[in-house]
């Protein structure tokens, strides 16, 4: 039996396409492979300044529940124009900034970026 690997990815670009400057961080890419633990979230900083990630968290909800059922606090600084990648597995997603089981969703779960006080972005 042959195994096929598919990676679903949505990428948004800002700044270079002339859309202007972002007012806050945002999820610029979401990835979920059809097998294994190849799940990740990419966060982009297009604010024009360095941002302290300690002021943010990722939130997840499973099977239509209510936010947040799971949270992941972030840390460090993210310079303008850079991305920060949180991934489930280093073998499936090499080069991420943070590996954490938070990225363990399935097709009907929701993931969001929020401020550390819980406000969804």
PDB file of C-alpha atoms in Angstrom, residues 6-112:
ATOM      1  CA  UNK A   6      -0.372  16.014   1.955  1.00  0.00           C
ATOM      2  CA  UNK A   7       0.295  19.258   3.747  1.00  0.00           C
ATOM      3  CA  UNK A   8      -2.437  21.841   3.973  1.00  0.00           C
ATOM      4  CA  UNK A   9      -1.057  25.322   4.265  1.00  0.00           C
ATOM      5  CA  UNK A  10      -2.544  28.797   4.085  1.00  0.00           C
ATOM      6  CA  UNK A  11      -0.098  31.662   3.789  1.00  0.00           C
ATOM      7  CA  UNK A  12      -0.860  35.368   4.062  1.00  0.00           C
ATOM      8  CA  UNK A  13       1.582  38.080   3.109  1.00  0.00           C
ATOM      9  CA  UNK A  14       1.463  41.686   4.215  1.00  0.00           C
ATOM     10  CA  UNK A  15       3.789  44.611   3.670  1.00  0.00           C
ATOM     11  CA  UNK A  16       5.585  43.338   0.561  1.00  0.00           C
ATOM     12  CA  UNK A  17       2.323  43.335  -1.381  1.00  0.00           C
ATOM     13  CA  UNK A  18       1.476  46.905  -0.427  1.00  0.00           C
ATOM     14  CA  UNK A  19      -1.295  46.172   2.052  1.00  0.00           C
ATOM     15  CA  UNK A  20       0.286  48.402   4.671  1.00  0.00           C
ATOM     16  CA  UNK A  21       1.513  47.692   8.150  1.00  0.00           C
ATOM     17  CA  UNK A  22      -0.133  45.208  10.498  1.00  0.00           C
ATOM     18  CA  UNK A  23      -1.486  46.553  13.772  1.00  0.00           C
ATOM     19  CA  UNK A  24      -0.727  43.338  15.677  1.00  0.00           C
ATOM     20  CA  UNK A  25       0.741  39.868  15.271  1.00  0.00           C
ATOM     21  CA  UNK A  26      -1.283  37.360  13.258  1.00  0.00           C
ATOM     22  CA  UNK A  27      -1.250  33.696  12.266  1.00  0.00           C
ATOM     23  CA  UNK A  28       0.323  33.753   8.817  1.00  0.00           C
ATOM     24  CA  UNK A  29       0.439  30.011   8.195  1.00  0.00           C
ATOM     25  CA  UNK A  30      -1.268  26.891   9.493  1.00  0.00           C
ATOM     26  CA  UNK A  31      -0.054  23.442   8.547  1.00  0.00           C
ATOM     27  CA  UNK A  32      -1.555  20.020   9.060  1.00  0.00           C
ATOM     28  CA  UNK A  33      -0.191  16.920   7.389  1.00  0.00           C
ATOM     29  CA  UNK A  34      -2.363  13.934   6.576  1.00  0.00           C
ATOM     30  CA  UNK A  35      -0.192  11.646   8.697  1.00  0.00           C
ATOM     31  CA  UNK A  36       2.224  11.848  11.576  1.00  0.00           C
ATOM     32  CA  UNK A  37       2.596  14.897  13.784  1.00  0.00           C
ATOM     33  CA  UNK A  38       3.322  17.459  11.067  1.00  0.00           C
ATOM     34  CA  UNK A  39       1.180  20.222  12.539  1.00  0.00           C
ATOM     35  CA  UNK A  40       2.356  23.790  13.033  1.00  0.00           C
ATOM     36  CA  UNK A  41       1.352  27.431  13.394  1.00  0.00           C
ATOM     37  CA  UNK A  42       3.412  30.331  12.046  1.00  0.00           C
ATOM     38  CA  UNK A  43       3.019  33.780  13.639  1.00  0.00           C
ATOM     39  CA  UNK A  44       4.085  36.882  11.695  1.00  0.00           C
ATOM     40  CA  UNK A  45       5.145  40.284  13.020  1.00  0.00           C
ATOM     41  CA  UNK A  46       4.477  43.084  10.541  1.00  0.00           C
ATOM     42  CA  UNK A  47       3.927  45.810  13.121  1.00  0.00           C
ATOM     43  CA  UNK A  48       7.048  47.824  12.351  1.00  0.00           C
ATOM     44  CA  UNK A  49       8.613  47.136  15.760  1.00  0.00           C
ATOM     45  CA  UNK A  50       9.944  44.263  17.894  1.00  0.00           C
ATOM     46  CA  UNK A  51       7.173  42.560  19.885  1.00  0.00           C
ATOM     47  CA  UNK A  52       7.490  40.784  23.253  1.00  0.00           C
ATOM     48  CA  UNK A  53       5.875  37.360  22.763  1.00  0.00           C
ATOM     49  CA  UNK A  54       5.225  37.085  26.518  1.00  0.00           C
ATOM     50  CA  UNK A  55       2.205  39.301  25.823  1.00  0.00           C
ATOM     51  CA  UNK A  56       0.640  36.587  23.633  1.00  0.00           C
ATOM     52  CA  UNK A  57      -0.613  33.020  23.761  1.00  0.00           C
ATOM     53  CA  UNK A  58      -2.004  30.421  21.402  1.00  0.00           C
ATOM     54  CA  UNK A  59      -5.424  28.981  22.208  1.00  0.00           C
ATOM     55  CA  UNK A  60      -7.063  25.794  20.973  1.00  0.00           C
ATOM     56  CA  UNK A  61     -10.569  24.414  21.130  1.00  0.00           C
ATOM     57  CA  UNK A  62     -11.519  20.840  20.250  1.00  0.00           C
ATOM     58  CA  UNK A  63     -14.633  19.580  18.467  1.00  0.00           C
ATOM     59  CA  UNK A  64     -16.656  22.794  18.600  1.00  0.00           C
ATOM     60  CA  UNK A  65     -16.015  23.609  22.270  1.00  0.00           C
ATOM     61  CA  UNK A  66     -15.459  27.050  23.778  1.00  0.00           C
ATOM     62  CA  UNK A  67     -12.229  29.067  23.834  1.00  0.00           C
ATOM     63  CA  UNK A  68      -9.868  28.339  25.431  1.00  0.00           C
ATOM     64  CA  UNK A  69      -9.711  24.638  26.168  1.00  0.00           C
ATOM     65  CA  UNK A  70      -5.927  24.655  25.846  1.00  0.00           C
ATOM     66  CA  UNK A  71      -3.425  27.511  25.909  1.00  0.00           C
ATOM     67  CA  UNK A  72       0.267  27.877  25.170  1.00  0.00           C
ATOM     68  CA  UNK A  73       2.068  30.934  26.548  1.00  0.00           C
ATOM     69  CA  UNK A  74       4.762  32.327  24.282  1.00  0.00           C
ATOM     70  CA  UNK A  75       8.088  33.914  25.214  1.00  0.00           C
ATOM     71  CA  UNK A  76      10.976  35.807  23.666  1.00  0.00           C
ATOM     72  CA  UNK A  77      10.981  38.684  21.211  1.00  0.00           C
ATOM     73  CA  UNK A  78       9.862  38.692  17.595  1.00  0.00           C
ATOM     74  CA  UNK A  79      11.470  41.340  15.404  1.00  0.00           C
ATOM     75  CA  UNK A  80       9.524  43.146  12.710  1.00  0.00           C
ATOM     76  CA  UNK A  81       9.212  41.139   9.493  1.00  0.00           C
ATOM     77  CA  UNK A  82      10.039  37.825  11.196  1.00  0.00           C
ATOM     78  CA  UNK A  83       8.003  34.700  11.906  1.00  0.00           C
ATOM     79  CA  UNK A  84       7.769  32.418  14.926  1.00  0.00           C
ATOM     80  CA  UNK A  85       6.840  28.779  14.306  1.00  0.00           C
ATOM     81  CA  UNK A  86       5.302  26.452  16.899  1.00  0.00           C
ATOM     82  CA  UNK A  87       5.268  22.814  15.770  1.00  0.00           C
ATOM     83  CA  UNK A  88       4.311  19.435  17.164  1.00  0.00           C
ATOM     84  CA  UNK A  89       7.224  17.294  16.057  1.00  0.00           C
ATOM     85  CA  UNK A  90      10.816  18.124  15.115  1.00  0.00           C
ATOM     86  CA  UNK A  91      10.984  15.153  12.742  1.00  0.00           C
ATOM     87  CA  UNK A  92       8.008  16.318  10.688  1.00  0.00           C
ATOM     88  CA  UNK A  93       8.553  20.089  10.980  1.00  0.00           C
ATOM     89  CA  UNK A  94      12.268  20.873  11.139  1.00  0.00           C
ATOM     90  CA  UNK A  95      13.423  24.379  12.023  1.00  0.00           C
ATOM     91  CA  UNK A  96      10.534  25.480  14.240  1.00  0.00           C
ATOM     92  CA  UNK A  97      11.169  27.940  17.069  1.00  0.00           C
ATOM     93  CA  UNK A  98       9.227  25.861  19.606  1.00  0.00           C
ATOM     94  CA  UNK A  99       8.141  22.216  19.649  1.00  0.00           C
ATOM     95  CA  UNK A 100       5.122  21.519  21.810  1.00  0.00           C
ATOM     96  CA  UNK A 101       2.257  19.021  21.949  1.00  0.00           C
ATOM     97  CA  UNK A 102      -0.143  22.005  21.842  1.00  0.00           C
ATOM     98  CA  UNK A 103      -0.064  21.483  18.071  1.00  0.00           C
ATOM     99  CA  UNK A 104      -2.045  18.269  18.338  1.00  0.00           C
ATOM    100  CA  UNK A 105      -5.366  19.124  16.726  1.00  0.00           C
ATOM    101  CA  UNK A 106      -7.484  17.364  14.138  1.00  0.00           C
ATOM    102  CA  UNK A 107      -9.533  18.689  11.247  1.00  0.00           C
ATOM    103  CA  UNK A 108     -12.429  20.144  13.236  1.00  0.00           C
ATOM    104  CA  UNK A 109     -10.465  21.970  15.948  1.00  0.00           C
ATOM    105  CA  UNK A 110      -9.868  25.725  16.023  1.00  0.00           C
ATOM    106  CA  UNK A 111      -6.616  27.529  16.828  1.00  0.00           C
ATOM    107  CA  UNK A 112      -6.298  31.231  17.656  1.00  0.00           C
TER     108      UNK A 112
END
